[in-house]
Amino acid sequence: MGAKIGCHIPAAGGYAAMVERALSIGADTFQYFTRNPRGGAVRAYDGADVQMALQGMRESNMTAIVAHAPYTLNPCAVNPRARSFAQQAFCDDLQRLQEFPMALYNLHPGCHVGQGIAEGLDRLVEFLRDNVPEDCQTVILLETMAGKGSELGGDFSQLRYVIDRVPAHVRLGVCLDTCHVFDAGYDVRDFGAVLDAFDREIGLARLKVIHINDSMNPLGSRKDRHAKLGEGEIGWAAFVTIAREERVAGLPLILETPTPFEERAEEIARLRAAATGTN
Ligand code: FE
Ligand code: FE
Ligand code: ZN
């Protein structure tokens, strides 16, 4: 199966417009924010727009999209206001995603803000247990994080802890962000070794999406500043290896690099050529 390559797309204009925008730059998958990362406001539901988007996806063989929760959604918050925003946004997102059977819902595991890692992880387990409906079909992805500040998810074992404790109806996968894991101390320049560690600690079957970003900072820096592929501390060679790695073949590779939209087509084409060995 060829690599599915896409990028983060501005959500403006509705679902059908996003699909069209993704196709116009040669993407066969894409990611969008379910709502403005800074606030809770979300566009009104438009059934006709959703149907048009689904049709556009079917016609173009776009079989996976990634809906990214706002990064202000902190699923392990104890502060009542933050917790109620998290619950409301999460439930509303999941409800809308019922319309998109091919959508994966990407979530940051959150920040423990002083509770400590163990408490934070238990809050996250509770949050998923209490807010994912019994009949939810959407696969929820926990994203690997850089571990800056009180961020959870900077270590594969933390994700494993959560996966092991949620009830059976919560379908959990993992999104591996190359910049984040590198900043957390996993050297993705030896991608095979990172996948081995992932397989040991979480299980490769849980890996559903790769966020493909270079990092502005060195290994283990816990910073989370994305760079364009080949312009950061990870370097281009690693991305060629990732794009050709058998064990992740067919997974959506989503670019979240600081690349202007006008240059996306070129960036995607370059990575696609690397994946197929034509450059
Ligand atoms: Fe993210
Ligand atoms: Fe990411
Ligand atoms: Zn990031």
Short mmCIF file of N, CA, C and O in Angstrom, two decimals, residues 121-243:
data_model
loop_
_atom_site.label_atom_id
_atom_site.label_comp_id
_atom_site.label_asym_id
_atom_site.label_seq_id
_atom_site.Cartn_x
_atom_site.Cartn_y
_atom_site.Cartn_z
N LEU A 121 -2.66 10.86 35.02
CA LEU A 121 -3.02 9.71 34.18
C LEU A 121 -4.32 9.08 34.65
O LEU A 121 -5.17 8.69 33.84
N ASP A 122 -4.51 9.03 35.96
CA ASP A 122 -5.78 8.48 36.48
C ASP A 122 -6.96 9.38 36.11
O ASP A 122 -8.05 8.88 35.80
N ARG A 123 -6.75 10.72 36.14
CA ARG A 123 -7.81 11.64 35.71
C ARG A 123 -8.17 11.39 34.25
O ARG A 123 -9.33 11.42 33.85
N LEU A 124 -7.15 11.16 33.41
CA LEU A 124 -7.36 10.92 31.98
C LEU A 124 -8.17 9.63 31.77
O LEU A 124 -9.10 9.60 30.96
N VAL A 125 -7.83 8.60 32.51
CA VAL A 125 -8.58 7.33 32.43
C VAL A 125 -10.05 7.59 32.78
O VAL A 125 -10.97 7.18 32.07
N GLU A 126 -10.29 8.33 33.88
CA GLU A 126 -11.65 8.66 34.31
C GLU A 126 -12.40 9.45 33.25
O GLU A 126 -13.57 9.21 32.98
N PHE A 127 -11.69 10.42 32.67
CA PHE A 127 -12.29 11.29 31.66
C PHE A 127 -12.80 10.46 30.47
O PHE A 127 -13.92 10.64 30.00
N LEU A 128 -11.97 9.53 30.02
CA LEU A 128 -12.36 8.69 28.88
C LEU A 128 -13.49 7.75 29.29
O LEU A 128 -14.46 7.56 28.56
N ARG A 129 -13.38 7.18 30.47
CA ARG A 129 -14.41 6.26 30.97
C ARG A 129 -15.77 6.97 31.05
O ARG A 129 -16.80 6.44 30.65
N ASP A 130 -15.77 8.21 31.56
CA ASP A 130 -17.03 8.92 31.80
C ASP A 130 -17.61 9.61 30.57
O ASP A 130 -18.78 9.95 30.57
N ASN A 131 -16.79 9.89 29.57
CA ASN A 131 -17.28 10.73 28.47
C ASN A 131 -17.36 10.06 27.10
O ASN A 131 -17.90 10.65 26.16
N VAL A 132 -16.82 8.87 26.97
CA VAL A 132 -16.97 8.17 25.69
C VAL A 132 -18.24 7.32 25.77
O VAL A 132 -18.34 6.44 26.62
N PRO A 133 -19.24 7.61 24.90
CA PRO A 133 -20.49 6.84 24.95
C PRO A 133 -20.24 5.36 24.64
O PRO A 133 -19.33 5.02 23.89
N GLU A 134 -21.08 4.52 25.21
CA GLU A 134 -20.97 3.06 25.03
C GLU A 134 -20.93 2.64 23.57
O GLU A 134 -20.26 1.68 23.21
N ASP A 135 -21.70 3.37 22.73
CA ASP A 135 -21.82 2.95 21.32
C ASP A 135 -20.87 3.73 20.40
O ASP A 135 -21.02 3.74 19.20
N CYS A 136 -19.87 4.39 20.98
CA CYS A 136 -18.95 5.23 20.19
C CYS A 136 -18.09 4.35 19.27
O CYS A 136 -17.45 3.42 19.72
N GLN A 137 -18.10 4.68 17.98
CA GLN A 137 -17.33 3.90 17.00
C GLN A 137 -15.99 4.56 16.69
O GLN A 137 -15.12 3.95 16.08
N THR A 138 -15.85 5.81 17.07
CA THR A 138 -14.64 6.57 16.70
C THR A 138 -13.42 6.08 17.48
O THR A 138 -13.48 5.88 18.69
N VAL A 139 -12.34 5.89 16.76
CA VAL A 139 -11.08 5.56 17.41
C VAL A 139 -10.43 6.85 17.91
O VAL A 139 -10.29 7.82 17.16
N ILE A 140 -10.13 6.89 19.18
CA ILE A 140 -9.52 8.06 19.79
C ILE A 140 -8.02 7.82 19.88
O ILE A 140 -7.57 6.78 20.36
N LEU A 141 -7.26 8.80 19.39
CA LEU A 141 -5.81 8.65 19.41
C LEU A 141 -5.21 9.52 20.51
O LEU A 141 -5.49 10.71 20.59
N LEU A 142 -4.39 8.93 21.34
CA LEU A 142 -3.61 9.70 22.29
C LEU A 142 -2.32 10.07 21.57
O LEU A 142 -1.65 9.20 21.01
N GLU A 143 -1.98 11.35 21.57
CA GLU A 143 -0.77 11.78 20.87
C GLU A 143 0.44 11.70 21.80
O GLU A 143 0.35 12.05 22.98
N THR A 144 1.55 11.22 21.25
CA THR A 144 2.81 11.24 22.01
C THR A 144 3.26 12.69 22.14
O THR A 144 3.21 13.45 21.18
N MET A 145 3.66 13.12 23.32
CA MET A 145 3.99 14.52 23.55
C MET A 145 5.47 14.72 23.88
O MET A 145 6.18 13.76 24.20
N ALA A 146 5.90 15.97 23.82
CA ALA A 146 7.32 16.28 24.07
C ALA A 146 7.65 16.22 25.56
O ALA A 146 8.81 16.15 25.95
N GLY A 147 6.64 16.28 26.40
CA GLY A 147 6.87 16.25 27.84
C GLY A 147 7.31 17.59 28.41
O GLY A 147 7.94 17.67 29.46
N LYS A 148 6.92 18.68 27.72
CA LYS A 148 7.26 20.00 28.26
C LYS A 148 6.31 20.36 29.40
O LYS A 148 5.15 19.94 29.41
N GLY A 149 6.83 21.11 30.35
CA GLY A 149 5.99 21.49 31.50
C GLY A 149 5.42 20.26 32.18
O GLY A 149 6.12 19.30 32.45
N SER A 150 4.10 20.29 32.43
CA SER A 150 3.49 19.15 33.12
C SER A 150 2.74 18.25 32.14
O SER A 150 1.84 17.49 32.52
N GLU A 151 3.14 18.32 30.88
CA GLU A 151 2.50 17.55 29.83
C GLU A 151 2.62 16.03 30.05
O GLU A 151 3.72 15.54 30.30
N LEU A 152 1.52 15.34 29.90
CA LEU A 152 1.56 13.87 29.95
C LEU A 152 1.80 13.32 28.55
O LEU A 152 1.58 14.01 27.56
N GLY A 153 2.24 12.07 28.46
CA GLY A 153 2.38 11.43 27.16
C GLY A 153 3.77 11.56 26.57
O GLY A 153 3.97 11.30 25.39
N GLY A 154 4.74 11.99 27.37
CA GLY A 154 6.12 12.11 26.90
C GLY A 154 6.87 10.79 27.02
O GLY A 154 8.06 10.73 26.73
N ASP A 155 6.16 9.77 27.44
CA ASP A 155 6.80 8.48 27.63
C ASP A 155 5.79 7.41 27.19
O ASP A 155 4.62 7.48 27.55
N PHE A 156 6.23 6.45 26.38
CA PHE A 156 5.32 5.43 25.87
C PHE A 156 4.60 4.68 27.01
O PHE A 156 3.45 4.29 26.88
N SER A 157 5.31 4.49 28.12
CA SER A 157 4.72 3.71 29.21
C SER A 157 3.50 4.41 29.80
O SER A 157 2.58 3.77 30.31
N GLN A 158 3.47 5.75 29.72
CA GLN A 158 2.30 6.49 30.23
C GLN A 158 1.07 6.20 29.38
O GLN A 158 -0.04 6.07 29.90
N LEU A 159 1.28 6.12 28.06
CA LEU A 159 0.14 5.83 27.17
C LEU A 159 -0.35 4.40 27.42
O LEU A 159 -1.54 4.14 27.44
N ARG A 160 0.60 3.51 27.62
CA ARG A 160 0.24 2.12 27.90
C ARG A 160 -0.61 2.01 29.18
O ARG A 160 -1.58 1.27 29.25
N TYR A 161 -0.23 2.80 30.16
CA TYR A 161 -0.95 2.80 31.44
C TYR A 161 -2.43 3.14 31.22
O TYR A 161 -3.33 2.48 31.76
N VAL A 162 -2.68 4.16 30.38
CA VAL A 162 -4.05 4.59 30.11
C VAL A 162 -4.80 3.52 29.30
O VAL A 162 -5.94 3.15 29.63
N ILE A 163 -4.14 3.02 28.26
CA ILE A 163 -4.75 2.00 27.39
C ILE A 163 -5.19 0.79 28.22
O ILE A 163 -6.27 0.24 28.01
N ASP A 164 -4.37 0.42 29.18
CA ASP A 164 -4.67 -0.75 30.01
C ASP A 164 -5.83 -0.53 30.97
O ASP A 164 -6.35 -1.49 31.53
N ARG A 165 -6.20 0.71 31.21
CA ARG A 165 -7.20 0.97 32.25
C ARG A 165 -8.55 1.48 31.79
O ARG A 165 -9.48 1.57 32.59
N VAL A 166 -8.68 1.84 30.50
CA VAL A 166 -10.00 2.31 30.06
C VAL A 166 -10.92 1.11 29.82
O VAL A 166 -10.45 0.03 29.49
N PRO A 167 -12.25 1.31 29.96
CA PRO A 167 -13.18 0.22 29.69
C PRO A 167 -13.11 -0.21 28.22
O PRO A 167 -12.69 0.57 27.35
N ALA A 168 -13.58 -1.42 27.95
CA ALA A 168 -13.42 -2.04 26.63
C ALA A 168 -14.05 -1.25 25.49
O ALA A 168 -13.57 -1.30 24.36
N HIS A 169 -15.12 -0.49 25.76
CA HIS A 169 -15.78 0.21 24.65
C HIS A 169 -15.01 1.45 24.18
O HIS A 169 -15.31 1.99 23.13
N VAL A 170 -14.02 1.88 24.92
CA VAL A 170 -13.21 3.03 24.51
C VAL A 170 -12.11 2.53 23.58
O VAL A 170 -11.20 1.82 23.99
N ARG A 171 -12.25 2.88 22.30
CA ARG A 171 -11.28 2.38 21.30
C ARG A 171 -10.11 3.36 21.22
O ARG A 171 -10.23 4.44 20.69
N LEU A 172 -8.99 2.96 21.77
CA LEU A 172 -7.83 3.85 21.83
C LEU A 172 -6.72 3.42 20.88
O LEU A 172 -6.39 2.25 20.77
N GLY A 173 -6.17 4.41 20.19
CA GLY A 173 -4.97 4.21 19.38
C GLY A 173 -3.96 5.28 19.77
O GLY A 173 -4.19 6.05 20.71
N VAL A 174 -2.86 5.33 19.04
CA VAL A 174 -1.83 6.31 19.34
C VAL A 174 -1.40 7.02 18.06
O VAL A 174 -1.35 6.41 17.00
N CYS A 175 -1.15 8.32 18.18
CA CYS A 175 -0.58 9.10 17.10
C CYS A 175 0.85 9.44 17.51
O CYS A 175 1.06 10.05 18.56
N LEU A 176 1.80 9.02 16.71
CA LEU A 176 3.20 9.28 17.05
C LEU A 176 3.65 10.55 16.32
O LEU A 176 3.61 10.61 15.09
N ASP A 177 4.02 11.56 17.08
CA ASP A 177 4.51 12.82 16.51
C ASP A 177 6.04 12.79 16.56
O ASP A 177 6.63 12.72 17.64
N THR A 178 6.68 12.82 15.38
CA THR A 178 8.14 12.64 15.35
C THR A 178 8.89 13.74 16.08
O THR A 178 9.90 13.48 16.74
N CYS A 179 8.39 14.99 15.99
CA CYS A 179 9.04 16.09 16.72
C CYS A 179 8.88 15.87 18.21
O CYS A 179 9.83 15.99 18.99
N HIS A 180 7.67 15.52 18.63
CA HIS A 180 7.41 15.35 20.06
C HIS A 180 8.25 14.23 20.67
O HIS A 180 8.86 14.40 21.72
N VAL A 181 8.26 13.05 20.01
CA VAL A 181 9.01 11.94 20.62
C VAL A 181 10.51 12.25 20.65
O VAL A 181 11.20 11.90 21.60
N PHE A 182 11.00 12.93 19.60
CA PHE A 182 12.42 13.31 19.57
C PHE A 182 12.73 14.24 20.74
O PHE A 182 13.71 14.06 21.47
N ASP A 183 11.87 15.23 20.93
CA ASP A 183 12.05 16.17 22.04
C ASP A 183 11.90 15.47 23.40
O ASP A 183 12.46 15.92 24.40
N ALA A 184 11.14 14.37 23.39
CA ALA A 184 10.96 13.62 24.64
C ALA A 184 12.12 12.66 24.89
O ALA A 184 12.19 12.04 25.96
N GLY A 185 13.02 12.53 23.91
CA GLY A 185 14.20 11.69 24.13
C GLY A 185 14.28 10.41 23.32
O GLY A 185 15.24 9.64 23.47
N TYR A 186 13.29 10.17 22.45
CA TYR A 186 13.36 9.00 21.56
C TYR A 186 14.01 9.44 20.25
O TYR A 186 13.48 10.29 19.55
N ASP A 187 15.15 8.83 19.93
CA ASP A 187 15.90 9.29 18.76
C ASP A 187 15.35 8.71 17.46
O ASP A 187 15.75 7.63 17.02
N VAL A 188 14.44 9.44 16.82
CA VAL A 188 13.79 8.96 15.60
C VAL A 188 14.74 8.91 14.40
O VAL A 188 14.35 8.44 13.33
N ARG A 189 15.99 9.38 14.59
CA ARG A 189 16.96 9.18 13.51
C ARG A 189 17.26 7.70 13.36
O ARG A 189 17.70 7.24 12.32
N ASP A 190 17.03 6.94 14.44
CA ASP A 190 17.04 5.48 14.35
C ASP A 190 15.59 5.02 14.52
O ASP A 190 15.18 4.56 15.59
N PHE A 191 14.81 5.21 13.46
CA PHE A 191 13.37 5.01 13.57
C PHE A 191 13.02 3.56 13.92
O PHE A 191 12.07 3.31 14.66
N GLY A 192 13.80 2.62 13.39
CA GLY A 192 13.54 1.20 13.69
C GLY A 192 13.58 0.94 15.18
O GLY A 192 12.73 0.23 15.73
N ALA A 193 14.55 1.54 15.86
CA ALA A 193 14.69 1.33 17.31
C ALA A 193 13.52 1.96 18.06
O ALA A 193 13.03 1.41 19.06
N VAL A 194 13.05 3.13 17.58
CA VAL A 194 11.90 3.77 18.24
C VAL A 194 10.65 2.91 18.05
O VAL A 194 9.86 2.74 18.98
N LEU A 195 10.49 2.35 16.85
CA LEU A 195 9.34 1.47 16.62
C LEU A 195 9.42 0.21 17.47
O LEU A 195 8.41 -0.28 17.97
N ASP A 196 10.63 -0.31 17.65
CA ASP A 196 10.82 -1.47 18.53
C ASP A 196 10.35 -1.13 19.95
O ASP A 196 9.63 -1.89 20.58
N ALA A 197 10.76 0.04 20.43
CA ALA A 197 10.37 0.46 21.78
C ALA A 197 8.86 0.65 21.86
O ALA A 197 8.21 0.24 22.83
N PHE A 198 8.30 1.25 20.82
CA PHE A 198 6.84 1.46 20.77
C PHE A 198 6.13 0.11 20.82
O PHE A 198 5.16 -0.07 21.55
N ASP A 199 6.64 -0.84 20.04
CA ASP A 199 6.02 -2.15 19.97
C ASP A 199 6.08 -2.85 21.32
O ASP A 199 5.12 -3.46 21.77
N ARG A 200 7.22 -2.77 21.96
CA ARG A 200 7.41 -3.38 23.27
C ARG A 200 6.48 -2.77 24.31
O ARG A 200 5.85 -3.45 25.10
N GLU A 201 6.40 -1.45 24.33
CA GLU A 201 5.69 -0.78 25.42
C GLU A 201 4.21 -0.57 25.16
O GLU A 201 3.41 -0.51 26.10
N ILE A 202 3.82 -0.40 23.87
CA ILE A 202 2.40 -0.15 23.58
C ILE A 202 1.83 -1.23 22.66
O ILE A 202 0.70 -1.67 22.85
N GLY A 203 2.60 -1.64 21.69
CA GLY A 203 2.10 -2.59 20.67
C GLY A 203 1.85 -1.84 19.38
O GLY A 203 1.07 -0.89 19.35
N LEU A 204 2.48 -2.28 18.29
CA LEU A 204 2.40 -1.54 17.02
C LEU A 204 0.98 -1.47 16.46
O LEU A 204 0.66 -0.54 15.72
N ALA A 205 0.13 -2.42 16.84
CA ALA A 205 -1.25 -2.41 16.34
C ALA A 205 -1.99 -1.14 16.78
O ALA A 205 -2.97 -0.74 16.16
N ARG A 206 -1.52 -0.51 17.84
CA ARG A 206 -2.18 0.73 18.34
C ARG A 206 -1.77 1.97 17.54
O ARG A 206 -2.39 3.03 17.67
N LEU A 207 -0.70 1.86 16.77
CA LEU A 207 -0.20 3.03 16.04
C LEU A 207 -1.08 3.28 14.82
O LEU A 207 -1.16 2.43 13.93
N LYS A 208 -1.73 4.44 14.77
CA LYS A 208 -2.71 4.70 13.71
C LYS A 208 -2.33 5.88 12.81
O LYS A 208 -2.81 5.96 11.68
N VAL A 209 -1.56 6.82 13.33
CA VAL A 209 -1.20 8.02 12.56
C VAL A 209 0.20 8.45 12.96
O VAL A 209 0.61 8.26 14.11
N ILE A 210 0.94 9.02 11.99
CA ILE A 210 2.23 9.63 12.32
C ILE A 210 2.16 11.12 11.96
O ILE A 210 1.77 11.49 10.86
N HIS A 211 2.47 11.97 12.93
CA HIS A 211 2.66 13.40 12.67
C HIS A 211 4.11 13.56 12.29
O HIS A 211 5.00 13.26 13.09
N ILE A 212 4.34 14.01 11.08
CA ILE A 212 5.68 13.99 10.54
C ILE A 212 6.26 15.41 10.52
O ILE A 212 5.91 16.23 9.69
N ASN A 213 7.07 15.70 11.51
CA ASN A 213 7.61 17.05 11.73
C ASN A 213 9.07 16.94 12.11
O ASN A 213 9.45 16.05 12.87
N ASP A 214 9.89 17.88 11.62
CA ASP A 214 11.26 17.99 12.12
C ASP A 214 11.18 18.82 13.41
O ASP A 214 10.13 19.38 13.73
N SER A 215 12.29 18.86 14.16
CA SER A 215 12.30 19.59 15.42
C SER A 215 13.37 20.68 15.41
O SER A 215 14.49 20.44 14.98
N MET A 216 13.01 21.84 15.91
CA MET A 216 13.98 22.94 16.01
C MET A 216 15.00 22.70 17.11
O MET A 216 16.02 23.38 17.17
N ASN A 217 14.71 21.74 18.00
CA ASN A 217 15.56 21.57 19.17
C ASN A 217 16.16 20.17 19.25
O ASN A 217 15.67 19.24 18.64
N PRO A 218 17.26 20.04 20.02
CA PRO A 218 17.94 18.75 20.09
C PRO A 218 17.17 17.66 20.82
O PRO A 218 16.21 17.94 21.55
N LEU A 219 17.63 16.44 20.62
CA LEU A 219 17.08 15.25 21.26
C LEU A 219 16.89 15.48 22.76
O LEU A 219 17.81 15.93 23.45
N GLY A 220 15.71 15.20 23.26
CA GLY A 220 15.47 15.28 24.70
C GLY A 220 15.25 16.68 25.25
O GLY A 220 15.21 16.88 26.46
N SER A 221 15.08 17.67 24.36
CA SER A 221 14.99 19.07 24.82
C SER A 221 13.65 19.42 25.45
O SER A 221 13.51 20.47 26.08
N ARG A 222 12.63 18.58 25.27
CA ARG A 222 11.29 18.81 25.82
C ARG A 222 10.72 20.19 25.48
O ARG A 222 10.10 20.85 26.31
N LYS A 223 10.90 20.58 24.20
CA LYS A 223 10.48 21.92 23.79
C LYS A 223 9.21 21.95 22.94
O LYS A 223 8.36 22.79 23.11
N ASP A 224 9.10 21.09 21.93
CA ASP A 224 7.97 21.09 21.01
C ASP A 224 7.91 22.33 20.12
O ASP A 224 6.98 23.11 20.19
N ARG A 225 8.95 22.51 19.29
CA ARG A 225 8.90 23.52 18.24
C ARG A 225 9.14 22.80 16.92
O ARG A 225 10.23 22.27 16.70
N HIS A 226 8.13 22.77 16.06
CA HIS A 226 8.23 22.03 14.81
C HIS A 226 9.09 22.77 13.79
O HIS A 226 9.08 23.99 13.75
N ALA A 227 9.82 22.01 12.97
CA ALA A 227 10.58 22.57 11.86
C ALA A 227 10.17 21.87 10.57
O ALA A 227 9.58 20.78 10.61
N LYS A 228 10.47 22.49 9.42
CA LYS A 228 10.23 21.83 8.14
C LYS A 228 11.13 20.62 8.03
O LYS A 228 12.24 20.61 8.58
N LEU A 229 10.68 19.61 7.28
CA LEU A 229 11.45 18.38 7.16
C LEU A 229 12.83 18.68 6.57
O LEU A 229 12.95 19.31 5.52
N GLY A 230 13.86 18.26 7.27
CA GLY A 230 15.23 18.47 6.80
C GLY A 230 15.83 19.78 7.26
O GLY A 230 17.00 20.05 7.04
N GLU A 231 15.04 20.60 7.92
CA GLU A 231 15.56 21.90 8.38
C GLU A 231 15.71 21.94 9.89
O GLU A 231 15.93 22.99 10.48
N GLY A 232 15.59 20.79 10.53
CA GLY A 232 15.70 20.75 11.98
C GLY A 232 16.75 19.76 12.44
O GLY A 232 17.60 19.33 11.66
N GLU A 233 16.68 19.41 13.70
CA GLU A 233 17.69 18.55 14.32
C GLU A 233 17.52 17.07 13.95
O GLU A 233 18.41 16.26 14.18
N ILE A 234 16.36 16.71 13.42
CA ILE A 234 16.14 15.31 13.03
C ILE A 234 16.78 15.03 11.67
O ILE A 234 17.52 14.06 11.52
N GLY A 235 16.53 15.90 10.72
CA GLY A 235 17.18 15.77 9.41
C GLY A 235 16.39 14.94 8.42
O GLY A 235 15.63 14.04 8.79
N TRP A 236 16.56 15.26 7.14
CA TRP A 236 15.78 14.68 6.05
C TRP A 236 15.88 13.16 5.97
O TRP A 236 14.90 12.45 5.71
N ALA A 237 17.08 12.61 6.19
CA ALA A 237 17.29 11.16 6.02
C ALA A 237 16.31 10.35 6.86
O ALA A 237 15.81 9.31 6.43
N ALA A 238 16.03 10.81 8.06
CA ALA A 238 15.12 10.08 8.94
C ALA A 238 13.72 10.00 8.33
O ALA A 238 13.03 8.99 8.45
N PHE A 239 13.30 11.06 7.65
CA PHE A 239 11.94 11.08 7.10
C PHE A 239 11.82 10.17 5.88
O PHE A 239 10.76 9.60 5.62
N VAL A 240 12.92 10.02 5.15
CA VAL A 240 12.95 9.05 4.04
C VAL A 240 12.78 7.65 4.63
O VAL A 240 11.96 6.85 4.15
N THR A 241 13.51 7.36 5.69
CA THR A 241 13.41 6.06 6.35
C THR A 241 11.98 5.81 6.84
O THR A 241 11.42 4.73 6.63
N ILE A 242 11.39 6.79 7.48
CA ILE A 242 10.03 6.65 8.02
C ILE A 242 9.04 6.38 6.88
O ILE A 242 8.21 5.48 6.96
N ALA A 243 9.16 7.17 5.82
CA ALA A 243 8.22 7.04 4.70
C ALA A 243 8.33 5.67 4.02
O ALA A 243 7.39 5.21 3.37
#
